[in-house]
Short mmCIF file of C-alpha atoms in Angstrom, two decimals:
data_model
loop_
_atom_site.label_atom_id
_atom_site.label_comp_id
_atom_site.label_asym_id
_atom_site.label_seq_id
_atom_site.Cartn_x
_atom_site.Cartn_y
_atom_site.Cartn_z
CA UNK A 2 -50.42 30.18 30.42
CA UNK A 3 -50.99 26.61 31.63
CA UNK A 4 -51.74 25.28 27.85
CA UNK A 5 -48.21 26.83 26.59
CA UNK A 6 -46.77 25.40 29.64
CA UNK A 7 -48.53 21.75 28.45
CA UNK A 8 -47.82 21.70 24.78
CA UNK A 9 -44.36 22.58 25.93
CA UNK A 10 -43.77 19.21 27.58
CA UNK A 11 -45.81 16.94 25.82
CA UNK A 12 -43.60 18.60 22.62
CA UNK A 13 -39.98 17.72 25.45
CA UNK A 14 -41.39 14.38 25.97
CA UNK A 15 -41.71 13.57 22.67
CA UNK A 16 -38.28 14.88 21.88
CA UNK A 17 -36.74 11.82 24.44
CA UNK A 18 -39.17 9.04 23.94
CA UNK A 19 -38.09 9.55 20.18
CA UNK A 20 -34.82 10.60 21.69
CA UNK A 21 -34.14 7.25 23.56
CA UNK A 22 -35.88 4.92 20.52
CA UNK A 23 -32.61 6.33 18.50
CA UNK A 24 -34.47 7.73 15.77
CA UNK A 25 -32.38 10.69 15.39
CA UNK A 26 -34.21 12.23 12.33
CA UNK A 27 -37.55 12.56 13.85
CA UNK A 28 -36.31 13.42 17.71
CA UNK A 29 -33.94 16.32 16.29
CA UNK A 30 -36.98 17.68 14.26
CA UNK A 31 -39.16 16.99 17.61
CA UNK A 32 -36.81 18.97 19.89
CA UNK A 33 -35.60 21.28 16.97
CA UNK A 34 -39.64 22.88 17.82
CA UNK A 35 -40.02 22.35 20.91
CA UNK A 36 -36.52 24.70 21.03
CA UNK A 37 -38.08 27.47 19.20
CA UNK A 38 -40.61 27.74 21.30
CA UNK A 39 -38.39 26.87 24.91
CA UNK A 40 -36.10 29.34 22.87
CA UNK A 41 -39.43 32.13 22.20
CA UNK A 42 -40.45 31.87 26.15
CA UNK A 43 -37.12 32.03 27.36
CA UNK A 44 -36.80 35.87 25.98
CA UNK A 45 -39.94 36.47 26.71
CA UNK A 46 -39.75 35.46 30.42
CA UNK A 47 -36.48 37.12 30.19
CA UNK A 48 -38.34 41.13 29.21
CA UNK A 49 -40.79 41.42 31.32
CA UNK A 50 -40.57 40.10 34.39
CA UNK A 51 -43.45 38.96 35.59
CA UNK A 52 -44.00 35.47 35.93
CA UNK A 53 -44.90 34.59 39.92
CA UNK A 54 -42.27 31.82 40.39
CA UNK A 55 -38.89 33.39 40.60
CA UNK A 56 -37.21 29.84 39.27
CA UNK A 57 -39.26 30.06 36.65
CA UNK A 58 -36.77 31.06 34.05
CA UNK A 59 -34.32 29.20 35.64
CA UNK A 60 -35.71 26.08 34.67
CA UNK A 61 -36.66 26.98 31.02
CA UNK A 62 -33.19 28.24 30.62
CA UNK A 63 -32.08 24.33 32.78
CA UNK A 64 -34.59 22.81 30.03
CA UNK A 65 -32.95 24.19 27.13
CA UNK A 66 -29.67 23.28 27.84
CA UNK A 67 -30.49 19.68 28.49
CA UNK A 68 -32.16 20.05 25.06
CA UNK A 69 -29.98 21.31 23.03
CA UNK A 70 -27.08 18.89 23.90
CA UNK A 71 -29.25 15.92 23.56
CA UNK A 72 -30.34 17.71 19.73
CA UNK A 73 -26.75 17.64 19.37
CA UNK A 74 -25.76 13.71 19.98
CA UNK A 75 -28.77 13.08 17.36
CA UNK A 76 -27.01 15.39 15.15
CA UNK A 77 -23.79 14.27 15.99
CA UNK A 78 -25.17 9.88 15.50
CA UNK A 79 -25.80 11.96 11.94
CA UNK A 80 -22.06 12.84 11.51
CA UNK A 81 -23.45 16.72 11.34
CA UNK A 82 -20.87 17.13 13.42
CA UNK A 83 -20.78 20.97 12.39
CA UNK A 84 -24.81 21.88 13.79
CA UNK A 85 -23.63 19.81 17.00
CA UNK A 86 -20.83 21.20 18.03
CA UNK A 87 -23.09 24.57 17.52
CA UNK A 88 -25.75 23.58 19.57
CA UNK A 89 -23.09 22.37 22.19
CA UNK A 90 -21.92 25.71 22.29
CA UNK A 91 -25.33 27.29 22.79
CA UNK A 92 -26.07 25.16 25.07
CA UNK A 93 -23.34 25.59 26.77
CA UNK A 94 -24.03 29.88 27.13
CA UNK A 95 -26.75 28.84 29.06
CA UNK A 96 -24.68 27.02 31.52
CA UNK A 97 -20.77 26.42 31.56
CA UNK A 98 -20.29 23.59 34.08
CA UNK A 99 -23.59 21.71 32.50
CA UNK A 100 -21.44 18.18 32.65
CA UNK A 101 -23.37 16.20 29.70
CA UNK A 102 -22.77 18.87 27.19
CA UNK A 103 -19.45 18.94 27.51
CA UNK A 104 -18.86 15.47 27.36
CA UNK A 105 -21.06 15.30 24.89
CA UNK A 106 -19.14 18.05 22.88
CA UNK A 107 -15.82 16.01 23.89
CA UNK A 108 -16.88 13.46 21.89
CA UNK A 109 -17.79 15.40 18.20
CA UNK A 110 -14.55 17.14 18.77
CA UNK A 111 -12.88 13.95 19.00
CA UNK A 112 -14.87 12.23 16.44
CA UNK A 113 -13.16 15.38 14.23
CA UNK A 114 -9.74 14.50 15.83
CA UNK A 115 -9.43 18.45 17.50
CA UNK A 116 -7.94 15.99 20.75
CA UNK A 117 -6.64 19.45 23.11
CA UNK A 118 -9.90 20.76 22.85
CA UNK A 119 -12.09 17.30 23.32
CA UNK A 120 -9.43 17.74 25.94
CA UNK A 121 -10.32 20.63 28.43
CA UNK A 122 -13.36 19.67 27.44
CA UNK A 123 -13.24 15.84 29.02
CA UNK A 124 -10.93 17.89 32.23
CA UNK A 125 -14.28 19.89 32.77
CA UNK A 126 -16.58 17.35 32.85
CA UNK A 127 -14.82 15.64 35.07
CA UNK A 128 -15.58 18.33 37.52
CA UNK A 129 -18.77 16.73 37.72
CA UNK A 130 -18.09 13.64 40.26
CA UNK A 131 -22.37 11.33 38.10
CA UNK A 132 -19.59 12.27 35.11
CA UNK A 133 -16.19 11.80 36.32
CA UNK A 134 -15.51 8.55 35.51
CA UNK A 135 -16.78 8.11 32.07
CA UNK A 136 -14.75 11.13 31.36
CA UNK A 137 -11.53 10.54 32.08
CA UNK A 138 -11.83 7.33 30.38
CA UNK A 139 -12.82 10.02 27.39
CA UNK A 140 -9.38 12.00 28.44
CA UNK A 141 -6.85 9.44 28.95
CA UNK A 142 -8.31 8.52 25.24
CA UNK A 143 -7.50 11.61 24.09
CA UNK A 144 -4.16 12.39 26.05
CA UNK A 145 -3.44 8.79 23.82
CA UNK A 146 -4.00 9.96 20.10
CA UNK A 147 -3.03 13.59 20.82
CA UNK A 148 0.56 11.77 21.78
CA UNK A 149 0.19 10.25 18.73
CA UNK A 150 -0.63 13.07 16.80
CA UNK A 151 2.24 14.76 17.76
CA UNK A 152 4.94 12.67 17.61
CA UNK A 153 3.38 9.56 14.94
CA UNK A 154 4.77 7.02 17.17
CA UNK A 155 1.96 3.78 15.20
CA UNK A 156 2.66 1.23 16.86
CA UNK A 157 0.84 -1.83 14.98
CA UNK A 158 2.32 -4.66 16.31
CA UNK A 159 -0.41 -6.19 18.87
CA UNK A 160 -3.06 -5.75 16.28
CA UNK A 161 -1.05 -7.43 13.82
CA UNK A 162 0.36 -10.43 15.96
CA UNK A 163 -3.04 -11.12 16.86
CA UNK A 164 -3.90 -11.56 13.12
CA UNK A 165 -6.61 -8.37 12.40
CA UNK A 166 -8.99 -9.84 15.03
CA UNK A 167 -11.23 -7.59 16.04
CA UNK A 168 -12.10 -3.98 15.15
CA UNK A 169 -8.51 -1.90 13.59
CA UNK A 170 -7.32 0.17 16.24
CA UNK A 171 -8.22 4.06 17.04
CA UNK A 172 -5.77 5.88 14.82
CA UNK A 173 -4.07 9.85 15.32
CA UNK A 174 -4.53 12.59 12.05
CA UNK A 175 -0.84 13.16 11.91
CA UNK A 176 0.98 15.77 9.64
CA UNK A 177 4.54 15.36 9.41
CA UNK A 178 7.24 17.41 7.54
CA UNK A 179 5.06 18.40 4.36
CA UNK A 180 4.09 21.12 2.28
CA UNK A 181 2.64 22.34 -0.75
CA UNK A 182 4.33 23.66 -3.50
CA UNK A 183 4.27 23.80 -7.35
CA UNK A 184 5.03 20.43 -8.73
CA UNK A 185 7.14 20.11 -11.45
CA UNK A 186 5.51 17.03 -12.35
CA UNK A 187 1.80 18.37 -12.90
CA UNK A 188 0.39 21.64 -11.20
CA UNK A 189 1.48 21.09 -6.83
CA UNK A 190 2.98 18.48 -4.70
CA UNK A 191 3.55 17.41 -1.62
CA UNK A 192 7.40 17.83 -0.20
CA UNK A 193 8.96 16.96 1.79
CA UNK A 194 10.35 20.04 4.27
CA UNK A 195 13.29 17.70 5.49
CA UNK A 196 15.40 14.42 5.83
CA UNK A 197 12.76 11.07 6.38
CA UNK A 198 14.36 7.78 6.64
CA UNK A 199 12.32 4.89 4.21
CA UNK A 200 10.06 3.25 6.40
CA UNK A 201 9.16 6.47 8.33
CA UNK A 202 5.58 7.39 8.38
CA UNK A 203 4.54 10.81 6.56
CA UNK A 204 1.09 11.09 7.50
CA UNK A 205 -1.90 9.70 8.37
CA UNK A 206 -5.68 10.98 7.84
CA UNK A 207 -9.15 10.18 8.20
CA UNK A 208 -11.18 9.35 4.66
CA UNK A 209 -13.85 11.95 4.40
CA UNK A 210 -15.90 9.26 2.94
CA UNK A 211 -15.52 6.00 2.44
CA UNK A 212 -17.57 3.26 0.24
CA UNK A 213 -16.39 -0.25 1.12
CA UNK A 214 -17.97 -3.76 -1.32
CA UNK A 215 -17.79 -7.06 -0.54
CA UNK A 216 -16.37 -9.17 -3.87
CA UNK A 217 -15.96 -12.81 -3.27
CA UNK A 218 -13.15 -13.92 -4.99
CA UNK A 219 -14.12 -12.15 -8.52
CA UNK A 220 -13.06 -8.57 -9.52
CA UNK A 221 -16.19 -6.63 -9.25
CA UNK A 222 -18.38 -6.11 -12.42
CA UNK A 223 -18.55 -2.45 -14.28
CA UNK A 224 -21.98 -2.75 -12.97
CA UNK A 225 -20.83 -2.96 -9.08
CA UNK A 226 -18.33 -0.82 -9.39
CA UNK A 227 -21.14 1.99 -10.49
CA UNK A 228 -23.29 0.83 -7.45
CA UNK A 229 -20.09 1.94 -4.88
CA UNK A 230 -19.35 4.65 -6.93
CA UNK A 231 -22.87 6.75 -6.43
CA UNK A 232 -23.06 5.05 -2.96
CA UNK A 233 -19.75 7.29 -2.58
CA UNK A 234 -20.67 10.27 -4.35
CA UNK A 235 -23.61 10.17 -2.34
CA UNK A 236 -21.65 9.96 1.65
CA UNK A 237 -19.10 12.71 0.30
CA UNK A 238 -22.23 14.88 -1.00
CA UNK A 239 -23.85 14.50 2.17
CA UNK A 240 -20.72 15.40 4.64
CA UNK A 241 -19.43 18.51 2.11
CA UNK A 242 -23.10 19.53 2.60
CA UNK A 243 -23.29 19.94 6.88
CA UNK A 244 -19.42 20.53 7.07
CA UNK A 245 -18.34 24.01 5.59
CA UNK A 246 -14.84 23.10 6.36
CA UNK A 247 -14.97 20.14 4.48
CA UNK A 248 -16.64 22.39 2.04
CA UNK A 249 -13.72 25.06 2.19
CA UNK A 250 -10.74 22.24 1.61
CA UNK A 251 -12.08 19.96 -0.91
CA UNK A 252 -12.29 23.61 -3.41
CA UNK A 253 -9.00 23.59 -3.08
CA UNK A 254 -8.29 20.37 -4.61
CA UNK A 255 -7.79 19.79 -8.35
CA UNK A 256 -10.78 19.48 -10.74
CA UNK A 257 -7.58 18.32 -13.79
CA UNK A 258 -8.09 21.35 -15.41
CA UNK A 259 -5.57 24.99 -15.38
CA UNK A 260 -3.09 22.52 -13.46
CA UNK A 261 -0.38 25.16 -13.45
CA UNK A 262 -3.08 28.38 -11.98
CA UNK A 263 -4.33 26.47 -8.56
CA UNK A 264 -3.81 28.36 -5.49
CA UNK A 265 -0.50 26.86 -3.38
CA UNK A 266 -2.31 26.17 -0.41
CA UNK A 267 -0.77 26.04 3.59
CA UNK A 268 -0.21 23.09 4.94
CA UNK A 269 -1.91 23.58 7.71
CA UNK A 270 -4.82 24.63 7.26
CA UNK A 271 -5.65 20.43 6.37
CA UNK A 272 -4.42 20.23 10.23
CA UNK A 273 -8.07 18.14 11.43
CA UNK A 274 -7.32 21.55 14.68
CA UNK A 275 -7.37 24.64 11.99
CA UNK A 276 -11.22 25.68 12.47
CA UNK A 277 -10.30 29.84 11.31
CA UNK A 278 -8.63 29.84 8.88
CA UNK A 279 -10.48 27.74 6.54
CA UNK A 280 -12.35 30.27 3.85
CA UNK A 281 -15.90 28.50 4.31
CA UNK A 282 -18.24 27.68 1.48
CA UNK A 283 -21.63 28.25 1.30
CA UNK A 284 -22.60 25.44 -1.22
CA UNK A 285 -21.46 22.97 -3.12
CA UNK A 286 -21.25 23.28 -7.35
CA UNK A 287 -22.39 18.73 -7.83
CA UNK A 288 -19.78 19.08 -11.17
CA UNK A 289 -17.12 20.42 -9.89
CA UNK A 290 -17.44 17.95 -6.60
CA UNK A 291 -18.30 15.10 -9.51
CA UNK A 292 -14.65 16.19 -10.96
CA UNK A 293 -12.44 16.57 -7.83
CA UNK A 294 -13.78 13.13 -6.96
CA UNK A 295 -13.13 11.25 -10.00
CA UNK A 296 -9.20 13.14 -9.45
CA UNK A 297 -8.40 12.57 -6.55
CA UNK A 298 -10.02 9.50 -4.98
CA UNK A 299 -8.03 6.83 -4.12
CA UNK A 300 -8.73 3.18 -5.06
CA UNK A 301 -7.32 0.07 -2.23
CA UNK A 302 -6.61 -2.32 -4.26
CA UNK A 303 -3.48 0.15 -6.49
CA UNK A 304 -0.20 -1.21 -6.84
CA UNK A 305 0.89 1.29 -4.16
CA UNK A 306 -1.23 0.40 -0.77
CA UNK A 307 -1.28 -2.08 1.06
CA UNK A 308 -4.31 -3.10 3.14
CA UNK A 309 -4.57 -4.31 6.56
CA UNK A 310 -7.70 -6.16 7.89
CA UNK A 311 -8.60 -9.64 8.25
CA UNK A 312 -10.91 -9.93 5.26
CA UNK A 313 -9.46 -8.89 2.05
CA UNK A 314 -11.92 -9.61 -0.35
CA UNK A 315 -13.01 -6.59 -0.25
CA UNK A 316 -12.96 -2.89 -2.81
CA UNK A 317 -12.46 -0.08 -1.85
CA UNK A 318 -12.11 3.61 -2.47
CA UNK A 319 -11.76 6.94 -0.90
CA UNK A 320 -11.40 10.63 -0.89
CA UNK A 321 -7.82 12.06 1.65
CA UNK A 322 -7.42 15.51 1.63
CA UNK A 323 -3.96 15.87 1.56
CA UNK A 324 -3.01 12.37 -0.13
CA UNK A 325 -4.91 14.09 -2.73
CA UNK A 326 -1.88 16.65 -3.06
CA UNK A 327 0.83 12.69 -4.12
CA UNK A 328 1.33 13.16 -7.68
CA UNK A 329 3.21 9.79 -9.72
CA UNK A 330 6.41 8.85 -10.45
CA UNK A 331 7.50 5.71 -12.18
CA UNK A 332 10.31 5.68 -9.54
CA UNK A 333 8.06 6.83 -7.26
CA UNK A 334 8.68 7.40 -2.87
CA UNK A 335 6.24 6.63 -0.34
CA UNK A 336 3.17 4.11 0.24
CA UNK A 337 0.04 3.65 1.87
CA UNK A 338 -1.31 1.18 3.73
CA UNK A 339 -5.44 1.50 4.82
CA UNK A 340 -6.00 0.73 8.75
CA UNK A 341 -9.95 0.87 8.11
CA UNK A 342 -10.82 4.75 7.22
CA UNK A 343 -7.66 6.10 7.71
CA UNK A 344 -4.78 5.87 5.26
CA UNK A 345 -0.90 5.64 6.31
CA UNK A 346 1.67 7.16 3.97
CA UNK A 347 4.85 6.12 4.84
CA UNK A 348 8.35 6.93 3.02
CA UNK A 349 9.20 3.72 0.86
CA UNK A 350 12.68 5.22 0.03
CA UNK A 351 15.18 7.22 1.93
CA UNK A 352 13.94 11.23 0.92
CA UNK A 353 15.81 14.33 1.27
CA UNK A 354 14.61 17.99 2.49
CA UNK A 355 13.04 19.87 -0.30
CA UNK A 356 12.21 16.30 -2.46
CA UNK A 357 8.99 15.50 -4.07
CA UNK A 358 6.80 12.45 -2.22
CA UNK A 359 5.19 10.25 -5.11
CA UNK A 360 3.36 7.29 -5.93
CA UNK A 361 3.26 5.03 -8.21
CA UNK A 362 0.02 5.25 -10.32
CA UNK A 363 1.04 3.55 -12.61
CA UNK A 364 2.59 -0.19 -12.47
CA UNK A 365 6.30 0.24 -11.84
CA UNK A 366 7.32 -3.41 -12.89
CA UNK A 367 5.93 -3.15 -16.35
CA UNK A 368 6.74 -1.88 -19.61
CA UNK A 369 7.18 1.21 -20.90
CA UNK A 370 4.04 -0.08 -23.58
CA UNK A 371 2.31 -1.33 -20.40
CA UNK A 372 2.82 1.88 -18.42
CA UNK A 373 1.97 4.55 -21.40
CA UNK A 374 -1.46 2.10 -21.72
CA UNK A 375 -3.11 2.55 -18.54
CA UNK A 376 -1.46 6.64 -18.19
CA UNK A 377 -4.55 6.88 -20.56
CA UNK A 378 -6.73 5.56 -18.50
CA UNK A 379 -5.29 8.15 -15.37
CA UNK A 380 -4.81 11.04 -18.22
CA UNK A 381 -1.32 11.38 -16.62
CA UNK A 382 1.48 12.15 -19.57
CA UNK A 383 4.25 11.14 -17.41
CA UNK A 384 8.15 12.59 -18.39
CA UNK A 385 9.44 11.21 -15.32
CA UNK A 386 13.59 11.07 -16.43
CA UNK A 387 12.84 6.21 -16.32
CA UNK A 388 10.42 6.93 -19.16
CA UNK A 389 11.83 9.44 -21.14
CA UNK A 390 15.40 6.94 -20.85
CA UNK A 391 13.54 3.99 -22.03
CA UNK A 392 11.59 5.81 -25.01
CA UNK A 393 14.84 6.35 -26.45
CA UNK A 394 16.48 2.56 -25.14
CA UNK A 395 13.26 0.79 -25.74
CA UNK A 396 12.97 1.96 -29.68
CA UNK A 397 15.59 0.34 -30.57
CA UNK A 398 15.69 -2.28 -32.65
CA UNK A 399 17.57 -5.10 -30.62
CA UNK A 400 14.96 -4.76 -27.20
CA UNK A 401 11.98 -5.01 -29.24
CA UNK A 402 13.57 -8.16 -30.67
CA UNK A 403 13.27 -9.79 -26.70
CA UNK A 404 10.35 -8.10 -26.26
CA UNK A 405 8.72 -9.74 -29.16
CA UNK A 406 10.49 -12.80 -28.00
CA UNK A 407 9.41 -12.63 -24.36
CA UNK A 408 5.88 -12.52 -25.76
CA UNK A 409 6.81 -15.67 -27.73
CA UNK A 410 6.98 -17.92 -24.64
CA UNK A 411 10.93 -17.50 -25.13
CA UNK A 412 13.27 -18.65 -22.55
CA UNK A 413 13.04 -16.30 -19.44
CA UNK A 414 16.17 -17.34 -18.94
CA UNK A 415 17.64 -16.08 -22.35
CA UNK A 416 15.56 -13.34 -22.18
CA UNK A 417 17.67 -12.24 -19.45
CA UNK A 418 20.50 -12.14 -20.43
CA UNK A 419 19.59 -11.38 -23.46
CA UNK A 420 19.16 -7.95 -21.85
CA UNK A 421 21.91 -8.01 -19.55
CA UNK A 422 24.44 -8.20 -22.40
CA UNK A 423 22.83 -5.52 -24.52
CA UNK A 424 22.91 -3.10 -21.24
CA UNK A 425 26.88 -3.93 -20.80
CA UNK A 426 27.64 -3.29 -25.02
CA UNK A 427 25.73 0.26 -24.50
CA UNK A 428 27.61 0.79 -21.02
CA UNK A 429 24.19 1.32 -19.01
CA UNK A 430 25.33 2.50 -15.55
CA UNK A 431 23.40 2.44 -12.19
CA UNK A 432 19.86 3.12 -12.29
CA UNK A 433 19.34 3.26 -16.31
CA UNK A 434 20.32 -0.18 -15.74
CA UNK A 435 17.79 -0.75 -13.20
CA UNK A 436 15.11 1.38 -14.86
CA UNK A 437 14.75 -1.46 -17.75
CA UNK A 438 15.55 -4.14 -15.37
CA UNK A 439 12.34 -2.75 -13.55
CA UNK A 440 10.58 -3.11 -16.98
CA UNK A 441 11.66 -6.63 -17.78
CA UNK A 442 10.55 -7.72 -13.52
CA UNK A 443 8.53 -10.44 -14.84
CA UNK A 444 11.60 -11.61 -16.61
CA UNK A 445 13.65 -11.35 -14.30
CA UNK A 446 11.27 -12.49 -10.94
CA UNK A 447 10.74 -15.80 -13.83
CA UNK A 448 13.58 -17.14 -13.67
CA UNK A 449 14.59 -16.42 -10.46
CA UNK A 450 11.47 -18.60 -9.08
CA UNK A 451 12.78 -21.69 -11.39
CA UNK A 452 15.13 -24.50 -10.55
CA UNK A 453 15.56 -25.72 -13.88
CA UNK A 454 15.96 -22.38 -15.74
CA UNK A 455 18.36 -20.79 -12.75
CA UNK A 456 20.08 -24.41 -14.00
CA UNK A 457 21.06 -23.23 -17.89
CA UNK A 458 21.32 -19.50 -16.46
CA UNK A 459 22.27 -18.84 -12.52
CA UNK A 460 26.43 -18.45 -13.77
CA UNK A 461 25.32 -15.83 -16.69
CA UNK A 462 22.51 -13.40 -14.65
CA UNK A 463 22.79 -11.09 -11.85
CA UNK A 464 21.89 -12.53 -8.48
CA UNK A 465 18.70 -11.85 -6.91
CA UNK A 466 19.55 -9.99 -4.45
CA UNK A 467 21.28 -7.91 -7.21
CA UNK A 468 18.26 -7.34 -9.36
CA UNK A 469 16.31 -6.91 -6.21
CA UNK A 470 18.55 -4.42 -4.85
CA UNK A 471 18.91 -2.77 -7.89
CA UNK A 472 15.36 -2.40 -8.60
CA UNK A 473 14.47 -1.52 -5.39
CA UNK A 474 17.02 1.46 -5.50
CA UNK A 475 14.35 3.41 -8.25
CA UNK A 476 10.77 1.78 -7.67
CA UNK A 477 11.22 2.09 -3.64
CA UNK A 478 9.29 -0.96 -1.53
CA UNK A 479 7.17 -2.80 -3.10
CA UNK A 480 5.98 -6.12 -2.22
CA UNK A 481 6.48 -8.29 -5.11
CA UNK A 482 10.50 -7.05 -4.77
CA UNK A 483 9.38 -8.15 -0.71
CA UNK A 484 7.25 -11.81 -1.76
CA UNK A 485 11.01 -13.10 -3.78
CA UNK A 486 12.79 -12.24 -0.68
CA UNK A 487 10.38 -14.02 1.12
CA UNK A 488 10.46 -16.96 -0.64
CA UNK A 489 14.36 -16.99 -1.37
CA UNK A 490 14.66 -16.93 2.37
CA UNK A 491 12.96 -19.88 2.82
CA UNK A 492 14.52 -21.24 1.04
CA UNK A 493 18.12 -20.35 2.65
CA UNK A 494 17.10 -21.48 5.79
CA UNK A 495 15.33 -24.57 4.98
CA UNK A 496 19.13 -25.07 3.78
CA UNK A 497 20.61 -24.31 7.34
CA UNK A 498 21.85 -20.68 5.95
CA UNK A 499 19.57 -16.89 5.41
CA UNK A 500 20.47 -14.63 8.84
CA UNK A 501 21.66 -12.13 6.67
CA UNK A 502 18.63 -12.18 4.09
CA UNK A 503 16.59 -12.53 7.25
CA UNK A 504 17.88 -9.07 7.25
CA UNK A 505 17.12 -7.53 3.72
CA UNK A 506 13.67 -8.92 3.79
CA UNK A 507 13.18 -6.66 7.24
CA UNK A 508 14.49 -4.07 5.85
CA UNK A 509 13.16 -3.85 2.68
CA UNK A 510 9.54 -5.23 4.58
CA UNK A 511 9.62 -1.85 6.01
CA UNK A 512 9.79 -0.25 3.07
CA UNK A 513 6.52 -1.36 1.93
CA UNK A 514 4.94 -1.72 5.42
CA UNK A 515 6.69 1.41 7.14
CA UNK A 516 7.65 1.89 10.70
CA UNK A 517 4.77 0.23 11.78
CA UNK A 518 5.24 -2.46 13.27
CA UNK A 519 8.41 -4.76 15.82
CA UNK A 520 10.32 -6.85 15.01
CA UNK A 521 7.93 -10.28 16.03
CA UNK A 522 4.94 -8.63 13.80
CA UNK A 523 6.68 -7.76 11.08
CA UNK A 524 7.23 -11.48 11.05
CA UNK A 525 3.69 -11.88 11.60
CA UNK A 526 2.42 -8.59 8.61
CA UNK A 527 4.78 -10.61 5.90
CA UNK A 528 3.14 -14.44 6.88
CA UNK A 529 -0.16 -12.86 6.54
CA UNK A 530 0.55 -11.06 3.95
CA UNK A 531 3.10 -11.66 1.54
CA UNK A 532 3.44 -15.39 2.80
CA UNK A 533 0.49 -16.98 0.57
#
């Protein structure tokens, strides 16, 4: 009996030493061995009731509770949150008021964005005077994040005004008024359930996994991209292996096959608090997982994205669950911001209830021919109204001549003038006119930036305001439209004017970046991200 006790003591001491040295994997193995033997001894002692020390069973249970708590913390360090929570629950079954375990469980739930459940743990842990200060700190943090997750009241003004110094602010998962439905574009899509103003938040969600690489001012080579992709797959595979809920949710994403037969799932399954309603998967089919990642992964350098961080010389790829349901459109109505591992999706145009939310996977400010080339890479066959209209118009000889002239270095002012005259001749109006202006944006942009061209053509072509408003009506907020508007505002400001233009800049800025900063911080944001 004494030898058995000594062996247990040695095991516990070894596990504790490894834990304190932050050798998490080895400490987990040592604690697992101790927990197995201690559990067996506890059960045996509980059944026999023959031990001379009446407190012996209580001591064994206390040792087991501490070991489970420490193993939970070690597992959480390795992001094995599912197993860590199981350890916490097992420990609390032995001692429901064990404050260290309550604190550990609360921190794990906080990492999983389950704010309400985490708050209950921290409130209970505060009853222990030794942990009250630490628990209260986490409780206040939890309250703030729970409010953000409930309201979507996000304000990044202080961080932006500081020039993105320090760590990115802590964000909370948020799901606005959206639902998943069958889509006329492809398979399933994400739809607004209420009217959403331009700039308003739609989603804030954390990546399942991300991989980034510093570029050093050059595009990543094919070899570098393959290495990144492998590391990214490994991270996703590791997380999926550890978390049954994530396995179940990823399994609901498209793998690019049988799109019309896919199940329309409830958006509530993707809320962090939804634990019980997700059908858990026991195995990971690597072939299916690779196909899912190929179809649904997003990169930070996309045309519909802005990255908020101090060092923009990075390339990142990640997997976010709900944004994976957002389909492509050449007339998109949503954009995304990348802040750390979080993805913020906001409306770039006013959305009506029942309208499908869309991103631009292909550059909406380039001609149909180039969009078709890019669509081959994405595996997209766009059948939107814009593509159908341009397909008819661009087959006309007059437009082909304009395209050829542009390729051969024809004066861009002449290109814009000729296109505008042809649209008058064909009686092209409204959005259809905006479609063509968007496709020839490079010409419009160049002529309005050239003092020489404007002197020659300025009176015969539409003003910059008209062109930007027209294109913005169909493609939503775009950083390139914002950039020329900022340049125009700076010119007029230096000439003593520009107040009206300033309001237009701020309005478009909210469509490009979302309503995540106050007005003064928006000025800083424009300088950091647009004014280069």
